[in-house]
């Protein structure tokens, strides 16, 4: 492994560690903002109530279909990095083929989580655009929807930052996967360097993953405060539709997203 390859691998590990720290913070902000957008019932204007109902609809989608994927991704990355804290190099070498297959499976989960966050952000941005003009009409009312719109804007910004973090997770994981495949056909020394570099960062990344997972109950408390009365049919329909857009080849979608033409 030459110096440029070592640099790329080290950068990927650093980005992976930092990404989960950023993701944890912005996941909490997004869920809190979503709660605040949904529980504000002070605005009685008919048009703005329609805006709030749209937010509620997408809140259900987020709670049922997207939010659970965050914990799944963090758990999968934690599981991968624990291979470097609980196993020797010889154990790692013996499990190489299994690890490559497992990495491919994990990458598909990352792709879905990323795709769904991008889709729901687009939905929220559309709703916000519709609501902006209404806010200007009602800004002089006693119960102005300004705070509601501010909460929605913070929600969108938080999800955008979260998407950036998960994009880094995807990019870093692809680097780890590519190098893992390279050492399968490379010499022992290359494998030892890979193992040692991952081992040096594993504990920190595992901690960041656990920290991300630890905020899940707090976020669930925020989301559970949202008065969701829908039976979940729309959320299931939304997932099926977005899954169709991604297609069966999740890896291809991810590569196209990370490397746009």
mmCIF file of C-alpha atoms in Angstrom:
data_model
loop_
_atom_site.group_PDB
_atom_site.id
_atom_site.type_symbol
_atom_site.label_atom_id
_atom_site.label_comp_id
_atom_site.label_asym_id
_atom_site.label_seq_id
_atom_site.Cartn_x
_atom_site.Cartn_y
_atom_site.Cartn_z
ATOM 1 C CA UNK A 1 0.000 0.000 0.000
ATOM 2 C CA UNK A 2 1.623 3.260 -1.134
ATOM 3 C CA UNK A 3 1.450 6.605 0.675
ATOM 4 C CA UNK A 4 -1.517 7.916 -1.348
ATOM 5 C CA UNK A 5 -3.525 4.766 -0.613
ATOM 6 C CA UNK A 6 -2.695 5.040 3.081
ATOM 7 C CA UNK A 7 -3.770 8.669 3.040
ATOM 8 C CA UNK A 8 -7.094 7.801 1.351
ATOM 9 C CA UNK A 9 -7.796 5.021 3.847
ATOM 10 C CA UNK A 10 -6.927 7.201 6.836
ATOM 11 C CA UNK A 11 -9.110 10.010 5.487
ATOM 12 C CA UNK A 12 -12.011 7.583 5.030
ATOM 13 C CA UNK A 13 -11.699 6.381 8.628
ATOM 14 C CA UNK A 14 -11.543 9.956 9.955
ATOM 15 C CA UNK A 15 -14.595 10.978 7.919
ATOM 16 C CA UNK A 16 -16.498 7.909 9.085
ATOM 17 C CA UNK A 17 -15.801 8.769 12.724
ATOM 18 C CA UNK A 18 -16.786 12.417 12.325
ATOM 19 C CA UNK A 19 -19.860 11.617 10.221
ATOM 20 C CA UNK A 20 -21.602 9.755 13.030
ATOM 21 C CA UNK A 21 -20.888 12.587 15.462
ATOM 22 C CA UNK A 22 -22.500 15.068 13.060
ATOM 23 C CA UNK A 23 -25.342 12.648 12.307
ATOM 24 C CA UNK A 24 -26.201 12.203 16.003
ATOM 25 C CA UNK A 25 -26.408 15.949 16.623
ATOM 26 C CA UNK A 26 -28.496 16.713 13.550
ATOM 27 C CA UNK A 27 -30.776 13.727 13.999
ATOM 28 C CA UNK A 28 -31.820 15.196 17.350
ATOM 29 C CA UNK A 29 -32.288 18.651 15.821
ATOM 30 C CA UNK A 30 -34.360 17.245 12.965
ATOM 31 C CA UNK A 31 -36.642 15.228 15.253
ATOM 32 C CA UNK A 32 -37.103 18.126 17.692
ATOM 33 C CA UNK A 33 -37.890 20.512 14.829
ATOM 34 C CA UNK A 34 -40.312 18.006 13.337
ATOM 35 C CA UNK A 35 -42.084 17.699 16.683
ATOM 36 C CA UNK A 36 -42.303 21.487 17.040
ATOM 37 C CA UNK A 37 -43.673 21.796 13.510
ATOM 38 C CA UNK A 38 -46.384 19.241 14.216
ATOM 39 C CA UNK A 39 -47.587 20.102 17.726
ATOM 40 C CA UNK A 40 -48.142 23.819 17.042
ATOM 41 C CA UNK A 41 -51.931 24.105 16.748
ATOM 42 C CA UNK A 42 -52.202 27.862 17.322
ATOM 43 C CA UNK A 43 -52.625 28.703 13.642
ATOM 44 C CA UNK A 44 -56.237 28.392 12.525
ATOM 45 C CA UNK A 45 -55.971 29.751 8.994
ATOM 46 C CA UNK A 46 -57.366 27.102 6.637
ATOM 47 C CA UNK A 47 -54.465 27.232 4.180
ATOM 48 C CA UNK A 48 -51.869 26.942 6.893
ATOM 49 C CA UNK A 49 -53.711 24.098 8.571
ATOM 50 C CA UNK A 50 -53.372 22.311 5.237
ATOM 51 C CA UNK A 51 -49.611 22.969 5.384
ATOM 52 C CA UNK A 52 -49.465 21.538 8.892
ATOM 53 C CA UNK A 53 -51.415 18.455 7.788
ATOM 54 C CA UNK A 54 -48.868 17.876 5.031
ATOM 55 C CA UNK A 55 -46.069 18.095 7.592
ATOM 56 C CA UNK A 56 -47.929 15.543 9.727
ATOM 57 C CA UNK A 57 -48.199 13.200 6.762
ATOM 58 C CA UNK A 58 -44.465 13.295 6.103
ATOM 59 C CA UNK A 59 -43.759 13.070 9.840
ATOM 60 C CA UNK A 60 -45.506 9.705 9.778
ATOM 61 C CA UNK A 61 -43.338 8.608 6.857
ATOM 62 C CA UNK A 62 -40.209 9.660 8.706
ATOM 63 C CA UNK A 63 -41.243 7.938 11.938
ATOM 64 C CA UNK A 64 -42.334 4.665 10.365
ATOM 65 C CA UNK A 65 -40.098 4.161 7.355
ATOM 66 C CA UNK A 66 -36.950 6.304 7.561
ATOM 67 C CA UNK A 67 -36.001 6.863 11.184
ATOM 68 C CA UNK A 68 -35.463 3.121 11.964
ATOM 69 C CA UNK A 69 -32.845 2.960 9.191
ATOM 70 C CA UNK A 70 -30.562 5.354 11.094
ATOM 71 C CA UNK A 71 -30.077 2.903 13.941
ATOM 72 C CA UNK A 72 -29.632 0.066 11.456
ATOM 73 C CA UNK A 73 -26.831 1.867 9.600
ATOM 74 C CA UNK A 74 -25.024 2.858 12.821
ATOM 75 C CA UNK A 75 -25.332 -0.712 14.119
ATOM 76 C CA UNK A 76 -23.994 -2.182 10.870
ATOM 77 C CA UNK A 77 -20.945 0.117 10.819
ATOM 78 C CA UNK A 78 -20.310 -0.584 14.498
ATOM 79 C CA UNK A 79 -20.486 -4.304 13.765
ATOM 80 C CA UNK A 80 -17.949 -3.960 10.946
ATOM 81 C CA UNK A 81 -15.458 -1.928 12.990
ATOM 82 C CA UNK A 82 -15.697 -4.329 15.926
ATOM 83 C CA UNK A 83 -13.954 -6.874 13.707
ATOM 84 C CA UNK A 84 -10.811 -4.854 14.358
ATOM 85 C CA UNK A 85 -11.221 -4.617 18.130
ATOM 86 C CA UNK A 86 -12.182 -8.189 18.955
ATOM 87 C CA UNK A 87 -10.171 -10.191 16.405
ATOM 88 C CA UNK A 88 -6.514 -10.754 15.623
ATOM 89 C CA UNK A 89 -5.107 -10.149 12.163
ATOM 90 C CA UNK A 90 -5.150 -13.907 11.517
ATOM 91 C CA UNK A 91 -8.845 -14.078 12.436
ATOM 92 C CA UNK A 92 -9.501 -11.081 10.202
ATOM 93 C CA UNK A 93 -7.634 -12.737 7.323
ATOM 94 C CA UNK A 94 -9.587 -15.980 7.724
ATOM 95 C CA UNK A 95 -12.901 -14.077 7.607
ATOM 96 C CA UNK A 96 -11.953 -11.933 4.603
ATOM 97 C CA UNK A 97 -14.388 -13.401 2.067
ATOM 98 C CA UNK A 98 -17.261 -13.275 4.538
ATOM 99 C CA UNK A 99 -16.440 -9.652 5.372
ATOM 100 C CA UNK A 100 -16.497 -8.630 1.714
ATOM 101 C CA UNK A 101 -19.982 -10.106 1.254
ATOM 102 C CA UNK A 102 -21.140 -8.495 4.490
ATOM 103 C CA UNK A 103 -19.797 -5.106 3.404
ATOM 104 C CA UNK A 104 -21.816 -5.340 0.175
ATOM 105 C CA UNK A 105 -24.960 -6.053 2.190
ATOM 106 C CA UNK A 106 -24.274 -3.141 4.537
ATOM 107 C CA UNK A 107 -23.698 -0.801 1.598
ATOM 108 C CA UNK A 108 -27.223 -1.489 0.325
ATOM 109 C CA UNK A 109 -28.661 -0.483 3.712
ATOM 110 C CA UNK A 110 -26.644 2.750 3.629
ATOM 111 C CA UNK A 111 -27.954 3.455 0.110
ATOM 112 C CA UNK A 112 -31.587 3.065 1.168
ATOM 113 C CA UNK A 113 -31.146 5.247 4.277
ATOM 114 C CA UNK A 114 -29.495 7.959 2.206
ATOM 115 C CA UNK A 115 -32.034 7.790 -0.638
ATOM 116 C CA UNK A 116 -35.000 8.014 1.727
ATOM 117 C CA UNK A 117 -33.547 11.005 3.593
ATOM 118 C CA UNK A 118 -32.992 12.811 0.294
ATOM 119 C CA UNK A 119 -36.574 12.050 -0.765
ATOM 120 C CA UNK A 120 -38.190 13.204 2.490
ATOM 121 C CA UNK A 121 -36.106 16.372 2.487
ATOM 122 C CA UNK A 122 -37.459 17.149 -0.989
ATOM 123 C CA UNK A 123 -40.987 16.590 0.340
ATOM 124 C CA UNK A 124 -40.446 18.961 3.273
ATOM 125 C CA UNK A 125 -38.897 21.597 0.995
ATOM 126 C CA UNK A 126 -41.961 21.449 -1.250
ATOM 127 C CA UNK A 127 -44.277 21.967 1.699
ATOM 128 C CA UNK A 128 -42.148 24.852 2.990
ATOM 129 C CA UNK A 129 -42.244 26.552 -0.408
ATOM 130 C CA UNK A 130 -46.043 26.404 -0.413
ATOM 131 C CA UNK A 131 -46.181 27.826 3.108
ATOM 132 C CA UNK A 132 -43.821 30.784 2.672
ATOM 133 C CA UNK A 133 -46.323 32.960 0.799
ATOM 134 C CA UNK A 134 -49.037 32.147 3.338
ATOM 135 C CA UNK A 135 -46.737 33.231 6.157
ATOM 136 C CA UNK A 136 -46.315 36.664 4.574
ATOM 137 C CA UNK A 137 -50.095 37.071 4.458
ATOM 138 C CA UNK A 138 -50.516 36.131 8.102
ATOM 139 C CA UNK A 139 -47.433 37.737 9.691
ATOM 140 C CA UNK A 140 -49.498 40.483 11.353
ATOM 141 C CA UNK A 141 -51.970 38.086 12.955
ATOM 142 C CA UNK A 142 -51.838 37.403 16.698
ATOM 143 C CA UNK A 143 -51.090 33.751 16.027
ATOM 144 C CA UNK A 144 -48.620 34.149 13.182
ATOM 145 C CA UNK A 145 -47.329 30.919 11.616
ATOM 146 C CA UNK A 146 -43.813 32.399 11.552
ATOM 147 C CA UNK A 147 -42.525 30.131 14.342
ATOM 148 C CA UNK A 148 -44.009 27.110 12.631
ATOM 149 C CA UNK A 149 -42.231 27.988 9.417
ATOM 150 C CA UNK A 150 -38.968 28.571 11.316
ATOM 151 C CA UNK A 151 -39.248 25.098 12.850
ATOM 152 C CA UNK A 152 -39.781 23.622 9.403
ATOM 153 C CA UNK A 153 -36.777 25.493 8.021
ATOM 154 C CA UNK A 154 -34.587 24.202 10.868
ATOM 155 C CA UNK A 155 -35.928 20.715 10.142
ATOM 156 C CA UNK A 156 -34.906 20.960 6.481
ATOM 157 C CA UNK A 157 -31.453 22.331 7.325
ATOM 158 C CA UNK A 158 -30.871 19.588 9.903
ATOM 159 C CA UNK A 159 -31.857 16.865 7.456
ATOM 160 C CA UNK A 160 -29.581 18.434 4.831
ATOM 161 C CA UNK A 161 -26.624 18.314 7.240
ATOM 162 C CA UNK A 162 -27.576 14.762 8.181
ATOM 163 C CA UNK A 163 -27.594 13.814 4.485
ATOM 164 C CA UNK A 164 -24.105 15.292 4.184
ATOM 165 C CA UNK A 165 -22.952 13.154 7.103
ATOM 166 C CA UNK A 166 -24.488 9.993 5.651
ATOM 167 C CA UNK A 167 -22.943 10.803 2.266
ATOM 168 C CA UNK A 168 -19.561 10.781 4.012
ATOM 169 C CA UNK A 169 -20.464 7.456 5.619
ATOM 170 C CA UNK A 170 -21.230 6.010 2.181
ATOM 171 C CA UNK A 171 -18.066 7.394 0.572
ATOM 172 C CA UNK A 172 -15.879 6.191 3.430
ATOM 173 C CA UNK A 173 -17.421 2.755 3.461
ATOM 174 C CA UNK A 174 -16.833 2.365 -0.280
ATOM 175 C CA UNK A 175 -13.150 3.210 0.267
ATOM 176 C CA UNK A 176 -12.972 0.574 3.010
ATOM 177 C CA UNK A 177 -14.704 -1.941 0.741
ATOM 178 C CA UNK A 178 -12.430 -1.277 -2.237
ATOM 179 C CA UNK A 179 -9.280 -1.645 -0.178
ATOM 180 C CA UNK A 180 -10.666 -4.781 1.462
ATOM 181 C CA UNK A 181 -11.093 -6.291 -2.000
ATOM 182 C CA UNK A 182 -7.577 -5.203 -2.970
ATOM 183 C CA UNK A 183 -5.946 -6.947 -0.020
ATOM 184 C CA UNK A 184 -7.788 -10.161 -0.849
ATOM 185 C CA UNK A 185 -5.560 -10.437 -3.899
ATOM 186 C CA UNK A 186 -2.587 -8.559 -2.446
ATOM 187 C CA UNK A 187 0.291 -9.610 -0.263
ATOM 188 C CA UNK A 188 0.165 -10.176 3.471
ATOM 189 C CA UNK A 189 1.899 -6.879 4.231
ATOM 190 C CA UNK A 190 -0.875 -4.889 2.542
ATOM 191 C CA UNK A 191 -3.452 -6.703 4.646
ATOM 192 C CA UNK A 192 -1.511 -6.011 7.832
ATOM 193 C CA UNK A 193 -1.381 -2.281 7.053
ATOM 194 C CA UNK A 194 -5.143 -2.214 6.398
ATOM 195 C CA UNK A 195 -5.866 -4.099 9.599
ATOM 196 C CA UNK A 196 -3.562 -1.902 11.676
ATOM 197 C CA UNK A 197 -5.025 1.357 10.354
ATOM 198 C CA UNK A 198 -8.597 0.178 10.940
ATOM 199 C CA UNK A 199 -7.634 -1.163 14.354
ATOM 200 C CA UNK A 200 -6.223 2.239 15.353
ATOM 201 C CA UNK A 201 -9.524 4.005 14.563
ATOM 202 C CA UNK A 202 -11.946 1.215 15.406
ATOM 203 C CA UNK A 203 -12.512 2.096 19.057
ATOM 204 C CA UNK A 204 -13.270 5.733 18.253
ATOM 205 C CA UNK A 205 -15.643 4.860 15.393
ATOM 206 C CA UNK A 206 -17.442 2.249 17.507
ATOM 207 C CA UNK A 207 -17.895 4.899 20.204
ATOM 208 C CA UNK A 208 -19.321 7.371 17.651
ATOM 209 C CA UNK A 209 -21.734 4.721 16.360
ATOM 210 C CA UNK A 210 -22.865 3.915 19.893
ATOM 211 C CA UNK A 211 -23.321 7.610 20.599
ATOM 212 C CA UNK A 212 -25.490 7.937 17.498
ATOM 213 C CA UNK A 213 -27.549 4.936 18.606
ATOM 214 C CA UNK A 214 -27.846 6.396 22.127
ATOM 215 C CA UNK A 215 -29.725 9.473 20.873
ATOM 216 C CA UNK A 216 -32.352 7.261 19.211
ATOM 217 C CA UNK A 217 -34.544 7.003 22.385
ATOM 218 C CA UNK A 218 -34.451 10.813 22.769
ATOM 219 C CA UNK A 219 -35.490 11.213 19.146
ATOM 220 C CA UNK A 220 -38.228 8.610 19.602
ATOM 221 C CA UNK A 221 -39.600 10.683 22.492
ATOM 222 C CA UNK A 222 -39.774 13.723 20.201
ATOM 223 C CA UNK A 223 -41.423 11.777 17.401
ATOM 224 C CA UNK A 224 -43.862 9.979 19.704
ATOM 225 C CA UNK A 225 -45.177 13.394 20.828
ATOM 226 C CA UNK A 226 -46.452 14.016 17.300
ATOM 227 C CA UNK A 227 -50.217 13.374 17.041
ATOM 228 C CA UNK A 228 -50.178 10.816 14.237
ATOM 229 C CA UNK A 229 -53.655 9.487 13.506
ATOM 230 C CA UNK A 230 -52.965 7.912 10.122
ATOM 231 C CA UNK A 231 -52.998 4.101 9.957
ATOM 232 C CA UNK A 232 -49.676 4.066 8.144
ATOM 233 C CA UNK A 233 -50.977 3.240 4.664
ATOM 234 C CA UNK A 234 -49.531 6.415 3.170
ATOM 235 C CA UNK A 235 -46.147 5.745 4.788
ATOM 236 C CA UNK A 236 -46.054 2.249 3.288
ATOM 237 C CA UNK A 237 -47.091 3.596 -0.114
ATOM 238 C CA UNK A 238 -44.379 6.275 0.122
ATOM 239 C CA UNK A 239 -41.716 3.675 0.869
ATOM 240 C CA UNK A 240 -42.771 1.418 -1.987
ATOM 241 C CA UNK A 241 -42.714 4.349 -4.404
ATOM 242 C CA UNK A 242 -39.293 5.610 -3.298
ATOM 243 C CA UNK A 243 -37.905 2.079 -3.258
ATOM 244 C CA UNK A 244 -39.080 1.710 -6.850
ATOM 245 C CA UNK A 245 -37.217 4.898 -7.807
ATOM 246 C CA UNK A 246 -33.997 3.596 -6.279
ATOM 247 C CA UNK A 247 -34.453 0.292 -8.097
ATOM 248 C CA UNK A 248 -33.249 -3.210 -7.338
ATOM 249 C CA UNK A 249 -29.589 -2.309 -7.789
ATOM 250 C CA UNK A 250 -28.979 -0.235 -4.653
ATOM 251 C CA UNK A 251 -25.225 -0.183 -5.257
ATOM 252 C CA UNK A 252 -25.735 1.330 -8.721
ATOM 253 C CA UNK A 253 -27.975 4.053 -7.272
ATOM 254 C CA UNK A 254 -25.370 4.849 -4.619
ATOM 255 C CA UNK A 255 -22.550 5.032 -7.162
ATOM 256 C CA UNK A 256 -24.619 7.324 -9.406
ATOM 257 C CA UNK A 257 -25.426 9.581 -6.454
ATOM 258 C CA UNK A 258 -21.817 9.814 -5.282
ATOM 259 C CA UNK A 259 -20.451 10.214 -8.817
ATOM 260 C CA UNK A 260 -22.972 12.306 -10.789
ATOM 261 C CA UNK A 261 -22.234 12.774 -14.480
#
